[in-house]
Amino acid sequence: MKGVIILTLGHAYWGRWAYNLAMSLKYQSPEINISLLYAGDGISQIKDTSLFDKFIKIPKKYYTTNGRIEFIKTKTALYKLSPYETTICLDADTIWINKKSINDLFNELDSVNFTMANRSFMDLEEERITDEFGVWASPNYIKKKFNFKKGKFYNLSSEMIYFKKDKKDKRISKLFSDAFKIYDKPLEHRIFNGGMPDELPFTISMIKNDIYPHIDNYMPFYWEAAQMPPKRLTGGDLSPYYAYSMGGHMAHPLMKKTYDNFVKFYGKQFNVMHPYLWIDKRAYMPERNNL
């Protein structure tokens, strides 16, 4: 069975965004399975539960490190938490673009066992390894710390993670379990959300297990901050993308308008009179103010 999982962790606003995303997915594919994985106040403001097939409360062990709550760690445990054989995990702060369906993405990746959105990689065998490429940590530091002789240091974007559970292929399970263990290691890294960014242990685990995204520069979602020049600001075409991302601690007014327009459209389709419109994360997540 295939399905989508959405994480809503900590603040109740993540539940709001998850509901918006669920509307956008069900609009094109009403039959798609959607599981909401939650912790903290994540689902406290969701009144209509009809869009979700499962509600899964995340055990505390999957989002704590040395007694500290670090919700982002949950992503490294997705293999254990997902109820599906084939899973697409989507960040709640994305909204589906109504040109394609989630089934189109499942079909595109049908021959793939694992992938993640990414913005290319740096070869660790290069003579000159630039630290500028390491978004969350120095590639030089990681190479020495883990004694890597070779490998690809990816710039990952975990807003979209795809994987299959295959009893004959234990590599994907190990990729996640190693990332989960690496998350707890004392590493020199940039702070995200008050702790370690989940993309860093995934990057390291990929090198360790020699498993990488199926395509380099695989960006199925549109994120304004990564586009040069931003297509939305210049009137560019969004149709090549599956979804629109609101990643980051604050959004440009045009991003808010774009997101809100999508939400209003989907709200009308589902008779939602007062849909949840966008509120910048830094307004309710002070730990995001360093980004």
C-alpha positions as MATLAB code, in Angstrom:
seq = 'MKGVIILTLGHAYWGRWAYNLAMSLKYQSPEINISLLYAGDGISQIKDTSLFDKFIKIPKKYYTTNGRIEFIKTKTALYKLSPYETTICLDADTIWINKKSINDLFNELDSVNFTMANRSFMDLEEERITDEFGVWASPNYIKKKFNFKKGKFYNLSSEMIYFKKDKKDKRISKLFSDAFKIYDKPLEHRIFNGGMPDELPFTISMIKNDIYPHIDNYMPFYWEAAQMPPKRLTGGDLSPYYAYSMGGHMAHPLMKKTYDNFVKFYGKQFNVMHPYLWIDKRAYMPERNNL';
ca = [
       0.000    0.000    0.000;
       1.236    3.472   -0.801;
       0.507    6.678    1.030;
       1.602   10.111    2.169;
       2.763   11.015    5.641;
       2.757   14.570    6.960;
       4.469   15.564   10.204;
       2.884   18.056   12.572;
       5.227   18.496   15.497;
       5.148   20.968   18.334;
       3.161   24.091   17.539;
      -0.478   23.849   16.488;
       0.149   25.902   13.346;
       1.889   22.881   11.820;
      -1.456   21.095   12.049;
      -3.061   23.991   10.192;
      -0.560   23.755    7.357;
      -0.941   19.962    7.303;
      -4.691   20.356    6.845;
      -4.125   22.768    3.941;
      -1.717   20.322    2.335;
      -4.169   17.449    2.786;
      -6.885   19.461    1.024;
      -4.557   20.129   -1.897;
      -3.630   16.442   -2.198;
      -7.204   15.151   -1.929;
      -8.437   17.641   -4.531;
      -6.574   15.818   -7.308;
      -6.440   12.352   -5.702;
      -9.375   11.813   -3.304;
      -8.414    8.155   -2.897;
      -4.863    8.809   -1.664;
      -3.978    7.587    1.833;
      -2.727   10.327    4.146;
      -1.366    9.663    7.632;
      -0.736   12.499   10.049;
       2.163   11.855   12.422;
       1.909   14.185   15.405;
       3.488   15.237   18.681;
       3.040   18.146   21.046;
       0.189   20.502   20.101;
       0.414   19.515   16.432;
      -3.188   18.400   15.978;
      -4.874   20.569   18.618;
      -6.485   22.915   16.070;
      -7.551   20.345   13.482;
     -11.334   20.139   13.771;
     -12.088   18.222   10.570;
     -10.312   14.856   10.601;
     -11.983   13.476    7.461;
      -9.025   14.190    5.163;
      -6.689   11.903    7.110;
      -6.822    8.125    7.072;
      -4.600    7.617   10.109;
      -3.448    9.647   13.094;
      -0.207    8.306   14.516;
       1.151    9.663   17.783;
       4.935    9.692   17.659;
       6.665    8.030   20.640;
       8.834   10.477   22.553;
      11.988    8.446   21.937;
      11.895    9.470   18.298;
      12.111   13.201   18.994;
      14.323   13.477   22.068;
      18.104   13.617   22.340;
      19.723   13.458   25.781;
      16.412   14.553   27.297;
      15.992   17.498   24.926;
      12.982   17.718   22.634;
      14.154   18.018   19.027;
      11.132   17.393   16.840;
      13.076   17.472   13.571;
      14.827   14.241   14.625;
      11.566   12.421   13.836;
      12.383   12.450   10.121;
      15.270   10.053   10.694;
      12.736    7.553   12.120;
      10.294    7.704    9.201;
      11.078    4.169    8.044;
       9.818    2.782   11.360;
       6.912    5.198   11.685;
       5.392    4.969    8.210;
       2.416    2.561    7.913;
       2.947    2.216    4.146;
       5.064    0.007    1.912;
       5.723    2.970   -0.371;
       5.866    6.365    1.306;
       6.139    9.992    0.320;
       6.794   12.230    3.309;
       5.889   15.875    2.723;
       6.656   18.888    4.881;
       3.479   20.474    6.200;
       4.581   23.910    4.986;
       4.102   22.940    1.345;
       0.970   23.139   -0.774;
       0.225   21.015   -3.837;
       0.024   22.821   -7.177;
      -3.213   21.875   -8.931;
      -1.556   20.906  -12.223;
      -0.430   17.413  -11.228;
      -1.524   14.824   -8.686;
       0.399   13.031   -5.955;
      -0.126    9.859   -8.004;
       1.926   11.443  -10.786;
       4.836   11.696   -8.358;
       4.352    8.115   -7.152;
       4.357    6.957  -10.790;
       7.461    8.984  -11.604;
       9.358    7.309   -8.744;
       7.902    3.815   -9.117;
      11.236    2.230  -10.112;
      13.104    3.998   -7.282;
      13.613    2.612   -3.755;
      14.728    5.876   -2.153;
      15.173    9.513   -3.037;
      15.116   12.970   -1.542;
      14.916   16.448   -2.975;
      18.409   17.922   -3.324;
      20.524   20.700   -4.764;
      23.448   18.676   -6.100;
      26.525   17.352   -4.251;
      30.234   17.751   -3.663;
      32.556   14.836   -4.446;
      34.680   14.099   -1.350;
      37.486   12.855   -3.602;
      38.001   16.318   -5.066;
      41.366   17.888   -4.277;
      39.737   21.086   -3.098;
      36.645   20.616   -0.963;
      34.955   23.945   -0.356;
      33.212   24.474    2.947;
      30.865   26.919    1.235;
      28.932   23.942   -0.154;
      28.160   22.595    3.308;
      24.861   24.199    4.269;
      24.747   22.630    7.736;
      28.354   21.529    8.339;
      31.804   21.666    6.801;
      32.351   18.858    4.243;
      36.025   18.848    5.244;
      35.090   18.374    8.890;
      32.610   15.568    8.133;
      35.104   13.791    5.889;
      37.738   13.779    8.637;
      35.315   13.104   11.484;
      33.945    9.934    9.844;
      37.160    8.993    8.037;
      35.455    9.026    4.648;
      37.782    8.351    1.726;
      35.159    8.964   -0.916;
      31.475    9.730   -1.284;
      29.025   12.451   -2.284;
      28.237   15.203    0.191;
      24.703   16.233   -0.804;
      22.871   19.473   -0.180;
      19.563   17.845    0.736;
      16.052   19.188    1.089;
      13.996   16.852    3.262;
      10.706   18.585    2.447;
      10.138   15.573    0.153;
      11.389   12.085    1.044;
      10.388    8.971   -0.889;
      11.152    5.404    0.144;
       9.982    1.813   -0.158;
      10.018   -0.903    2.475;
      11.535   -3.909    0.749;
      12.222   -7.009    2.841;
      14.800   -8.094    0.280;
      16.660   -4.766    0.429;
      17.802   -3.877    3.939;
      19.855   -0.895    2.757;
      17.034    1.632    3.008;
      16.203    0.580    6.557;
      19.875    0.919    7.481;
      20.088    4.328    5.823;
      17.399    5.613    8.188;
      18.622    3.776   11.298;
      22.163    5.097   10.796;
      20.812    8.643   10.315;
      18.854    8.236   13.569;
      22.019    7.204   15.429;
      24.127    9.936   13.841;
      21.625   12.553   14.976;
      22.660   11.930   18.586;
      26.384   12.329   17.927;
      28.138   15.508   19.144;
      29.000   17.145   15.819;
      30.036   20.647   14.806;
      27.109   21.986   12.813;
      24.892   24.973   12.219;
      21.939   25.133   14.594;
      18.484   24.667   13.091;
      15.272   24.827   15.110;
      17.336   24.709   18.269;
      19.232   21.530   17.362;
      20.752   19.503   14.556;
      19.167   19.812   11.100;
      17.876   16.396   10.009;
      19.443   16.785    6.574;
      22.963   16.551    8.020;
      22.655   12.992    9.476;
      20.926   11.949    6.247;
      23.847   13.359    4.245;
      26.345   11.456    6.396;
      24.323    8.222    6.336;
      24.087    8.382    2.541;
      27.884    8.553    2.300;
      28.265    5.736    4.824;
      25.789    3.458    3.017;
      26.561    4.556   -0.549;
      22.881    5.383   -1.188;
      21.985    8.654   -2.820;
      19.048   10.502   -4.425;
      18.105    8.998   -7.781;
      18.756   12.303   -9.583;
      21.205   15.108   -8.806;
      19.594   18.536   -8.505;
      16.220   16.883   -8.016;
      13.875   19.733   -7.077;
      10.247   18.611   -7.554;
       8.950   21.473   -5.390;
       9.224   25.186   -6.017;
      10.997   27.136   -3.287;
      11.464   30.818   -4.005;
      14.714   31.171   -2.070;
      16.437   28.564   -4.282;
      15.431   30.117   -7.620;
      17.716   32.657   -9.265;
      15.939   34.777  -10.270;
      12.804   33.776   -8.384;
      10.241   32.660  -10.937;
       7.266   33.764   -8.892;
       8.627   37.300   -8.610;
       9.294   37.451  -12.349;
       6.029   35.842  -13.442;
       7.631   32.481  -14.253;
       5.806   29.222  -14.883;
       5.228   26.958  -11.856;
       3.716   24.083  -13.863;
       6.916   21.946  -13.928;
       6.707   21.628  -10.135;
       4.508   19.412   -8.004;
       4.189   21.658   -4.972;
       4.921   25.121   -3.631;
       7.185   25.359   -0.597;
       7.003   27.914    2.215;
      10.321   26.831    3.708;
      12.276   29.344    5.780;
      11.519   31.554    8.754;
       9.704   34.275    6.800;
       8.102   34.668    3.393;
       8.064   37.426    0.804;
       4.586   39.043    0.496;
       4.201   37.487   -2.965;
       4.928   34.056   -1.509;
       2.238   34.579    1.123;
      -0.189   35.713   -1.553;
       0.590   32.679   -3.722;
       0.182   30.248   -0.820;
      -3.002   31.916    0.398;
      -4.516   31.876   -3.093;
      -3.928   28.124   -3.324;
      -5.445   27.604    0.129;
      -8.513   29.718   -0.689;
      -9.033   27.756   -3.904;
      -8.838   24.390   -2.137;
     -10.940   25.693    0.725;
     -13.794   26.423   -1.677;
     -13.609   22.882   -3.047;
     -13.964   21.439    0.473;
     -16.492   24.006    1.762;
     -14.005   25.487    4.219;
     -15.348   28.952    4.948;
     -12.345   30.243    6.904;
      -9.183   28.495    5.677;
      -5.871   28.756    7.487;
      -3.838   31.482    5.789;
      -0.087   31.879    6.115;
       1.661   33.190    9.221;
       5.452   33.503    9.170;
       7.215   30.940   11.351;
       9.335   33.470   13.171;
       6.092   34.924   14.596;
       5.577   31.791   16.711;
       8.928   29.960   16.553;
      11.670   32.148   18.115;
      14.211   29.371   17.462;
      13.871   30.144   13.724;
      15.107   33.723   14.104;
      18.744   32.756   13.516;
      18.086   31.661    9.903;
];
